[in-house]
Amino acid sequence: MHSHHLLLEEPIRMASILEPSKPNFFPAMSKIVGTLGPKSRSVDVISGCLNAGMSVARFDFSWGDTEFHQETLENLKSAIKSTKKLCAVMLDTVGPELQVVNRTDHPISLQADSLVVLTPDEDKDATPNLLPINFHGLSKAVKPGDTIFIGQYLFTGSETTSVWLEVTEVKGEDVVCLIKNSATLAGSLYTLHVSQIRIDLPTLTDKDKEVISTWGVRNNIDFLSLSYTRHAEDVRHAREYLSKLGDLSQTQIFAKIENVEGLNHFDEILQEADGIILSRGNLGIDLPPEKVFLFQKAAVYKCNMAGKPAVVTRVVDSMTDNLRPTRAEATDVANAILDGSDAILLGAETLRGLYPVETISIVGKICAEAEKVYNQDLYFKKTVKYVGEPMTHLESIASSAVRAAIKVKASVIICFTSSGRAARLIAKYRPTMPVISVVVPLLKTNQLRWTFTGAFEARQSLIVRGLFPLLADPRHPAESTGATNESILKVALDHGKAFGIVKPHDRVVICQKVGDDAVVKIIELED
C-alpha cells in the first residue's frame, strides 16, 4: 500500500470513490479481535473468521464454563492448522460485573412506569416485579434518584432489550426502582450497571483468578483483558498475579476502560498497561452520549503517542442480526481507524451474531478503505514532536526506518527482533506499508530444561496495526555476526515473494542488529 493515495484533507475526485479497491495480500493493516461463542465455535466458522481477517480470538468468561471455552479453543487450534493463519488468544475477565440472575430462563417483560425490586437473594425467581442480583452491597452503593441500566450483552442502545431504572427507595438490602422504558429481557444473565457509582468489589475477582490459574495457564494466553480497570494499581495487581504463573509472566495486560473512574485515572493506567480497550458499551452509559467521541479521540491519541495498542469496541451492533451494518456504524468503524485505533473488537456480533464471518469481512474492508486516506505524514510529525529530542537510540532507528521506507516507496519493512520491541516501535510511527516482524527465538534455560522464547512475542504483535509476525528458525540468530550472515533475510524475502507481498524490483527497508549496532538498509529486489 503506497502513500500515493489521496488524503482526506485533499479534494477527492468523486469518481475515484467508485473505483474498485485493489486486493492486497493483507486485507487491512488494522487488526480484528473476534469473540468466539455459541455461533462461532465450529472449526468451519472459525476458519472462515481467520480467513476473513480475525487475528485475535477473545474468550469471554462472563458466561460459559471452562470446558465450553476449552472445546472452542481446540477448534481454534484446528482452524489455525488448516488455514495456516496465526491467531492470538485473549482471556476476558468478568471483573466486578453485576448480574441479574434469571434461573427460569423465561423472558421477562418489564412495563414502563411500574416498580421493580432488585434483591440480593439469588434463590428467588426472576419476575417482572422482582430481579435477583449477584451482589449484596447494591443497597449501600445507591440512593434515590440514581440511574441503573440492565440489559443482555450490555446495552446496544436498543431500548427493547435493555431497560433503565430510577432508584426510588432502599429497603434493607433491596432496592426499589421505577422502570423508565418497556423492554423484554431474554436469557439467563443480564448485566447490571449503575451509572457513575463505585462498586466495592475487587477488579480481579477470585473467580477470575481461578480461571486464569487453570484455563489461562493451560493454554498460555497471549492477552489478559482486565475488565473494569479503575486504577493503575489494578494492572499492577494483575501483573503480580500473572508473574507467579510460569509462562504467563509474558502475557500482556490490556486494561478495559469502561467507567468514569477508569477515565479519571486513564494516564496512570496507560503507563502500567500493555494496551487499552475502550469499552464503549459501559462508557456510553457512564458518560453522556455526546461526550463518548471526545474520550475516544483523546484516549486513542494518548495510546498512539505511548506506542501502545488501542482497541475500540461496540462498532457494528446491528450486524448481530443483519447482514449489513448501518451507515452510521460503517462511518464509525472508519473514524475509529482515522483516529488511530490499532484494532476493532467484535463482541456480540461474532459471539452470538448470525453472521460472524461476514461481519469480520466487512469491518476489515472498511478499515482498509480508511487506512488509504489516513494522514500518515501529519501523524508522523506529531509523533516525532511528542517523543522530543534527544531521542533514544531505538526511537531514532524506528522513525528513520519509517521515513526511509516512505521516501523510497518501499513495499514492506522487515524488522528482525527477539523481544518484538523494535518492531512495535516501527509500527508506532504508522508506516503506510506492512511491517514484517521476523521474531527470532532465543534459547533459555532454568537449569532443568531448555525453552525457546518467541512464540508469545510473535502472537502479541497480532493486535498491533500494520505489524505482521513471522517466527524464524532458531538456528538463525537475530544479530548478524557480520554483514555476511544474510541467510535469515533470504528466508524472509523468499517467504514474502511466495505470498506476493514483495515482487521483483520492489524496494524493501530492513532493520536489524549487526554486532552491537542497529542498522537500517534499503535493498532493491532483483528478478
PDB file of N, CA and C in Angstrom, residues 265-330:
ATOM      1  N   HIS A 265      -8.505   8.055  35.812  1.00  0.00           N
ATOM      2  CA  HIS A 265      -7.131   7.608  36.082  1.00  0.00           C
ATOM      3  C   HIS A 265      -6.450   7.099  34.809  1.00  0.00           C
ATOM      4  N   PHE A 266      -6.947   7.560  33.658  1.00  0.00           N
ATOM      5  CA  PHE A 266      -6.504   6.991  32.381  1.00  0.00           C
ATOM      6  C   PHE A 266      -4.986   7.057  32.199  1.00  0.00           C
ATOM      7  N   ASP A 267      -4.379   8.206  32.512  1.00  0.00           N
ATOM      8  CA  ASP A 267      -2.942   8.379  32.233  1.00  0.00           C
ATOM      9  C   ASP A 267      -2.086   7.382  33.009  1.00  0.00           C
ATOM     10  N   GLU A 268      -2.430   7.178  34.307  1.00  0.00           N
ATOM     11  CA  GLU A 268      -1.631   6.222  35.099  1.00  0.00           C
ATOM     12  C   GLU A 268      -1.872   4.792  34.620  1.00  0.00           C
ATOM     13  N   ILE A 269      -3.130   4.490  34.251  1.00  0.00           N
ATOM     14  CA  ILE A 269      -3.447   3.136  33.770  1.00  0.00           C
ATOM     15  C   ILE A 269      -2.661   2.856  32.491  1.00  0.00           C
ATOM     16  N   LEU A 270      -2.621   3.834  31.589  1.00  0.00           N
ATOM     17  CA  LEU A 270      -1.917   3.664  30.310  1.00  0.00           C
ATOM     18  C   LEU A 270      -0.426   3.373  30.545  1.00  0.00           C
ATOM     19  N   GLN A 271       0.138   4.029  31.542  1.00  0.00           N
ATOM     20  CA  GLN A 271       1.565   3.798  31.851  1.00  0.00           C
ATOM     21  C   GLN A 271       1.823   2.350  32.252  1.00  0.00           C
ATOM     22  N   GLU A 272       0.900   1.768  33.004  1.00  0.00           N
ATOM     23  CA  GLU A 272       1.089   0.413  33.544  1.00  0.00           C
ATOM     24  C   GLU A 272       0.710  -0.686  32.554  1.00  0.00           C
ATOM     25  N   ALA A 273      -0.334  -0.437  31.752  1.00  0.00           N
ATOM     26  CA  ALA A 273      -0.886  -1.496  30.902  1.00  0.00           C
ATOM     27  C   ALA A 273      -0.079  -1.660  29.616  1.00  0.00           C
ATOM     28  N   ASP A 274      -0.266  -2.815  28.940  1.00  0.00           N
ATOM     29  CA  ASP A 274       0.397  -3.046  27.651  1.00  0.00           C
ATOM     30  C   ASP A 274      -0.453  -2.533  26.501  1.00  0.00           C
ATOM     31  N   GLY A 275      -1.734  -2.290  26.772  1.00  0.00           N
ATOM     32  CA  GLY A 275      -2.636  -1.779  25.748  1.00  0.00           C
ATOM     33  C   GLY A 275      -3.947  -1.403  26.416  1.00  0.00           C
ATOM     34  N   ILE A 276      -4.835  -0.753  25.656  1.00  0.00           N
ATOM     35  CA  ILE A 276      -6.094  -0.259  26.219  1.00  0.00           C
ATOM     36  C   ILE A 276      -7.259  -0.730  25.355  1.00  0.00           C
ATOM     37  N   ILE A 277      -8.338  -1.173  26.017  1.00  0.00           N
ATOM     38  CA  ILE A 277      -9.577  -1.478  25.299  1.00  0.00           C
ATOM     39  C   ILE A 277     -10.610  -0.441  25.733  1.00  0.00           C
ATOM     40  N   LEU A 278     -11.138   0.314  24.766  1.00  0.00           N
ATOM     41  CA  LEU A 278     -12.160   1.310  25.083  1.00  0.00           C
ATOM     42  C   LEU A 278     -13.511   0.617  24.987  1.00  0.00           C
ATOM     43  N   SER A 279     -14.062   0.281  26.148  1.00  0.00           N
ATOM     44  CA  SER A 279     -15.304  -0.489  26.173  1.00  0.00           C
ATOM     45  C   SER A 279     -16.481   0.477  26.105  1.00  0.00           C
ATOM     46  N   ARG A 280     -16.908   0.777  24.885  1.00  0.00           N
ATOM     47  CA  ARG A 280     -17.864   1.872  24.719  1.00  0.00           C
ATOM     48  C   ARG A 280     -19.276   1.492  25.159  1.00  0.00           C
ATOM     49  N   GLY A 281     -19.527   0.192  25.388  1.00  0.00           N
ATOM     50  CA  GLY A 281     -20.852  -0.215  25.859  1.00  0.00           C
ATOM     51  C   GLY A 281     -21.164   0.422  27.199  1.00  0.00           C
ATOM     52  N   ASN A 282     -20.295   0.176  28.171  1.00  0.00           N
ATOM     53  CA  ASN A 282     -20.497   0.752  29.505  1.00  0.00           C
ATOM     54  C   ASN A 282     -20.216   2.240  29.526  1.00  0.00           C
ATOM     55  N   LEU A 283     -19.165   2.649  28.802  1.00  0.00           N
ATOM     56  CA  LEU A 283     -18.789   4.063  28.819  1.00  0.00           C
ATOM     57  C   LEU A 283     -19.929   4.933  28.314  1.00  0.00           C
ATOM     58  N   GLY A 284     -20.685   4.392  27.345  1.00  0.00           N
ATOM     59  CA  GLY A 284     -21.789   5.160  26.775  1.00  0.00           C
ATOM     60  C   GLY A 284     -22.897   5.392  27.786  1.00  0.00           C
ATOM     61  N   ILE A 285     -22.819   4.665  28.913  1.00  0.00           N
ATOM     62  CA  ILE A 285     -23.821   4.841  29.966  1.00  0.00           C
ATOM     63  C   ILE A 285     -23.271   5.770  31.046  1.00  0.00           C
ATOM     64  N   ASP A 286     -21.995   5.593  31.365  1.00  0.00           N
ATOM     65  CA  ASP A 286     -21.388   6.444  32.393  1.00  0.00           C
ATOM     66  C   ASP A 286     -21.174   7.867  31.894  1.00  0.00           C
ATOM     67  N   LEU A 287     -20.961   7.994  30.588  1.00  0.00           N
ATOM     68  CA  LEU A 287     -20.746   9.322  30.009  1.00  0.00           C
ATOM     69  C   LEU A 287     -21.999   9.747  29.256  1.00  0.00           C
ATOM     70  N   PRO A 288     -22.269  11.055  29.184  1.00  0.00           N
ATOM     71  CA  PRO A 288     -23.362  11.480  28.304  1.00  0.00           C
ATOM     72  C   PRO A 288     -22.991  11.095  26.862  1.00  0.00           C
ATOM     73  N   PRO A 289     -23.966  10.668  26.042  1.00  0.00           N
ATOM     74  CA  PRO A 289     -23.648  10.193  24.687  1.00  0.00           C
ATOM     75  C   PRO A 289     -22.793  11.181  23.889  1.00  0.00           C
ATOM     76  N   GLU A 290     -23.018  12.481  24.117  1.00  0.00           N
ATOM     77  CA  GLU A 290     -22.277  13.475  23.313  1.00  0.00           C
ATOM     78  C   GLU A 290     -20.809  13.596  23.725  1.00  0.00           C
ATOM     79  N   LYS A 291     -20.424  12.932  24.819  1.00  0.00           N
ATOM     80  CA  LYS A 291     -19.025  13.029  25.272  1.00  0.00           C
ATOM     81  C   LYS A 291     -18.191  11.806  24.874  1.00  0.00           C
ATOM     82  N   VAL A 292     -18.870  10.721  24.440  1.00  0.00           N
ATOM     83  CA  VAL A 292     -18.138   9.473  24.187  1.00  0.00           C
ATOM     84  C   VAL A 292     -17.056   9.666  23.121  1.00  0.00           C
ATOM     85  N   PHE A 293     -17.381  10.392  22.042  1.00  0.00           N
ATOM     86  CA  PHE A 293     -16.407  10.559  20.954  1.00  0.00           C
ATOM     87  C   PHE A 293     -15.168  11.304  21.430  1.00  0.00           C
ATOM     88  N   LEU A 294     -15.368  12.252  22.356  1.00  0.00           N
ATOM     89  CA  LEU A 294     -14.234  13.039  22.857  1.00  0.00           C
ATOM     90  C   LEU A 294     -13.270  12.146  23.620  1.00  0.00           C
ATOM     91  N   PHE A 295     -13.850  11.285  24.465  1.00  0.00           N
ATOM     92  CA  PHE A 295     -12.996  10.367  25.218  1.00  0.00           C
ATOM     93  C   PHE A 295     -12.257   9.447  24.256  1.00  0.00           C
ATOM     94  N   GLN A 296     -12.968   8.945  23.236  1.00  0.00           N
ATOM     95  CA  GLN A 296     -12.332   8.029  22.276  1.00  0.00           C
ATOM     96  C   GLN A 296     -11.144   8.706  21.595  1.00  0.00           C
ATOM     97  N   LYS A 297     -11.340   9.914  21.118  1.00  0.00           N
ATOM     98  CA  LYS A 297     -10.263  10.595  20.387  1.00  0.00           C
ATOM     99  C   LYS A 297      -9.069  10.874  21.306  1.00  0.00           C
ATOM    100  N   ALA A 298      -9.365  11.346  22.521  1.00  0.00           N
ATOM    101  CA  ALA A 298      -8.281  11.677  23.457  1.00  0.00           C
ATOM    102  C   ALA A 298      -7.516  10.418  23.861  1.00  0.00           C
ATOM    103  N   ALA A 299      -8.264   9.336  24.151  1.00  0.00           N
ATOM    104  CA  ALA A 299      -7.634   8.106  24.630  1.00  0.00           C
ATOM    105  C   ALA A 299      -6.796   7.459  23.532  1.00  0.00           C
ATOM    106  N   VAL A 300      -7.337   7.408  22.302  1.00  0.00           N
ATOM    107  CA  VAL A 300      -6.594   6.781  21.200  1.00  0.00           C
ATOM    108  C   VAL A 300      -5.319   7.572  20.919  1.00  0.00           C
ATOM    109  N   TYR A 301      -5.407   8.901  20.953  1.00  0.00           N
ATOM    110  CA  TYR A 301      -4.219   9.739  20.726  1.00  0.00           C
ATOM    111  C   TYR A 301      -3.146   9.431  21.773  1.00  0.00           C
ATOM    112  N   LYS A 302      -3.562   9.318  23.031  1.00  0.00           N
ATOM    113  CA  LYS A 302      -2.585   9.038  24.100  1.00  0.00           C
ATOM    114  C   LYS A 302      -1.938   7.669  23.912  1.00  0.00           C
ATOM    115  N   CYS A 303      -2.752   6.681  23.518  1.00  0.00           N
ATOM    116  CA  CYS A 303      -2.201   5.339  23.262  1.00  0.00           C
ATOM    117  C   CYS A 303      -1.194   5.389  22.106  1.00  0.00           C
ATOM    118  N   ASN A 304      -1.557   6.098  21.041  1.00  0.00           N
ATOM    119  CA  ASN A 304      -0.666   6.217  19.881  1.00  0.00           C
ATOM    120  C   ASN A 304       0.676   6.811  20.279  1.00  0.00           C
ATOM    121  N   MET A 305       0.639   7.871  21.047  1.00  0.00           N
ATOM    122  CA  MET A 305       1.893   8.543  21.431  1.00  0.00           C
ATOM    123  C   MET A 305       2.733   7.664  22.362  1.00  0.00           C
ATOM    124  N   ALA A 306       2.044   6.835  23.160  1.00  0.00           N
ATOM    125  CA  ALA A 306       2.777   5.942  24.065  1.00  0.00           C
ATOM    126  C   ALA A 306       3.234   4.683  23.325  1.00  0.00           C
ATOM    127  N   GLY A 307       2.779   4.516  22.074  1.00  0.00           N
ATOM    128  CA  GLY A 307       3.143   3.322  21.305  1.00  0.00           C
ATOM    129  C   GLY A 307       2.510   2.057  21.872  1.00  0.00           C
ATOM    130  N   LYS A 308       1.277   2.214  22.414  1.00  0.00           N
ATOM    131  CA  LYS A 308       0.574   1.041  22.967  1.00  0.00           C
ATOM    132  C   LYS A 308      -0.734   0.853  22.208  1.00  0.00           C
ATOM    133  N   PRO A 309      -1.113  -0.405  21.914  1.00  0.00           N
ATOM    134  CA  PRO A 309      -2.292  -0.639  21.087  1.00  0.00           C
ATOM    135  C   PRO A 309      -3.585  -0.118  21.723  1.00  0.00           C
ATOM    136  N   ALA A 310      -4.428   0.505  20.882  1.00  0.00           N
ATOM    137  CA  ALA A 310      -5.747   0.980  21.306  1.00  0.00           C
ATOM    138  C   ALA A 310      -6.797   0.149  20.567  1.00  0.00           C
ATOM    139  N   VAL A 311      -7.719  -0.442  21.327  1.00  0.00           N
ATOM    140  CA  VAL A 311      -8.734  -1.321  20.747  1.00  0.00           C
ATOM    141  C   VAL A 311     -10.108  -0.718  21.030  1.00  0.00           C
ATOM    142  N   VAL A 312     -10.944  -0.611  19.997  1.00  0.00           N
ATOM    143  CA  VAL A 312     -12.263   0.013  20.157  1.00  0.00           C
ATOM    144  C   VAL A 312     -13.351  -1.051  20.024  1.00  0.00           C
ATOM    145  N   THR A 313     -14.365  -0.989  20.909  1.00  0.00           N
ATOM    146  CA  THR A 313     -15.439  -1.996  20.895  1.00  0.00           C
ATOM    147  C   THR A 313     -16.764  -1.360  20.477  1.00  0.00           C
ATOM    148  N   ARG A 314     -17.799  -2.197  20.336  1.00  0.00           N
ATOM    149  CA  ARG A 314     -19.181  -1.762  20.057  1.00  0.00           C
ATOM    150  C   ARG A 314     -19.245  -0.956  18.780  1.00  0.00           C
ATOM    151  N   VAL A 315     -18.930  -1.581  17.663  1.00  0.00           N
ATOM    152  CA  VAL A 315     -18.925  -0.817  16.413  1.00  0.00           C
ATOM    153  C   VAL A 315     -20.070  -1.173  15.470  1.00  0.00           C
ATOM    154  N   VAL A 316     -20.353  -2.474  15.280  1.00  0.00           N
ATOM    155  CA  VAL A 316     -21.404  -2.828  14.305  1.00  0.00           C
ATOM    156  C   VAL A 316     -22.466  -3.708  14.970  1.00  0.00           C
ATOM    157  N   ASP A 317     -23.021  -3.191  16.079  1.00  0.00           N
ATOM    158  CA  ASP A 317     -24.019  -3.961  16.839  1.00  0.00           C
ATOM    159  C   ASP A 317     -25.145  -4.503  15.966  1.00  0.00           C
ATOM    160  N   SER A 318     -25.581  -3.717  14.974  1.00  0.00           N
ATOM    161  CA  SER A 318     -26.756  -4.146  14.204  1.00  0.00           C
ATOM    162  C   SER A 318     -26.452  -5.405  13.384  1.00  0.00           C
ATOM    163  N   MET A 319     -25.154  -5.709  13.168  1.00  0.00           N
ATOM    164  CA  MET A 319     -24.803  -6.903  12.396  1.00  0.00           C
ATOM    165  C   MET A 319     -24.994  -8.191  13.202  1.00  0.00           C
ATOM    166  N   THR A 320     -25.357  -8.045  14.482  1.00  0.00           N
ATOM    167  CA  THR A 320     -25.695  -9.236  15.269  1.00  0.00           C
ATOM    168  C   THR A 320     -26.856  -9.974  14.583  1.00  0.00           C
ATOM    169  N   ASP A 321     -27.788  -9.192  14.015  1.00  0.00           N
ATOM    170  CA  ASP A 321     -28.960  -9.802  13.375  1.00  0.00           C
ATOM    171  C   ASP A 321     -29.057  -9.503  11.879  1.00  0.00           C
ATOM    172  N   ASN A 322     -28.212  -8.605  11.374  1.00  0.00           N
ATOM    173  CA  ASN A 322     -28.341  -8.187   9.973  1.00  0.00           C
ATOM    174  C   ASN A 322     -27.057  -8.414   9.196  1.00  0.00           C
ATOM    175  N   LEU A 323     -27.213  -8.549   7.885  1.00  0.00           N
ATOM    176  CA  LEU A 323     -26.066  -8.862   7.044  1.00  0.00           C
ATOM    177  C   LEU A 323     -25.243  -7.623   6.694  1.00  0.00           C
ATOM    178  N   ARG A 324     -25.823  -6.443   6.921  1.00  0.00           N
ATOM    179  CA  ARG A 324     -25.098  -5.208   6.601  1.00  0.00           C
ATOM    180  C   ARG A 324     -25.110  -4.279   7.802  1.00  0.00           C
ATOM    181  N   PRO A 325     -24.022  -3.524   7.986  1.00  0.00           N
ATOM    182  CA  PRO A 325     -24.040  -2.547   9.081  1.00  0.00           C
ATOM    183  C   PRO A 325     -24.887  -1.335   8.677  1.00  0.00           C
ATOM    184  N   THR A 326     -25.278  -0.516   9.648  1.00  0.00           N
ATOM    185  CA  THR A 326     -25.952   0.744   9.293  1.00  0.00           C
ATOM    186  C   THR A 326     -24.889   1.698   8.751  1.00  0.00           C
ATOM    187  N   ARG A 327     -25.334   2.752   8.088  1.00  0.00           N
ATOM    188  CA  ARG A 327     -24.356   3.740   7.543  1.00  0.00           C
ATOM    189  C   ARG A 327     -23.567   4.371   8.677  1.00  0.00           C
ATOM    190  N   ALA A 328     -24.273   4.636   9.797  1.00  0.00           N
ATOM    191  CA  ALA A 328     -23.590   5.269  10.935  1.00  0.00           C
ATOM    192  C   ALA A 328     -22.491   4.354  11.462  1.00  0.00           C
ATOM    193  N   GLU A 329     -22.775   3.040  11.523  1.00  0.00           N
ATOM    194  CA  GLU A 329     -21.780   2.090  12.042  1.00  0.00           C
ATOM    195  C   GLU A 329     -20.566   2.007  11.116  1.00  0.00           C
ATOM    196  N   ALA A 330     -20.829   1.960   9.796  1.00  0.00           N
ATOM    197  CA  ALA A 330     -19.720   1.875   8.845  1.00  0.00           C
ATOM    198  C   ALA A 330     -18.830   3.107   8.989  1.00  0.00           C
TER     199      ALA A 330
END
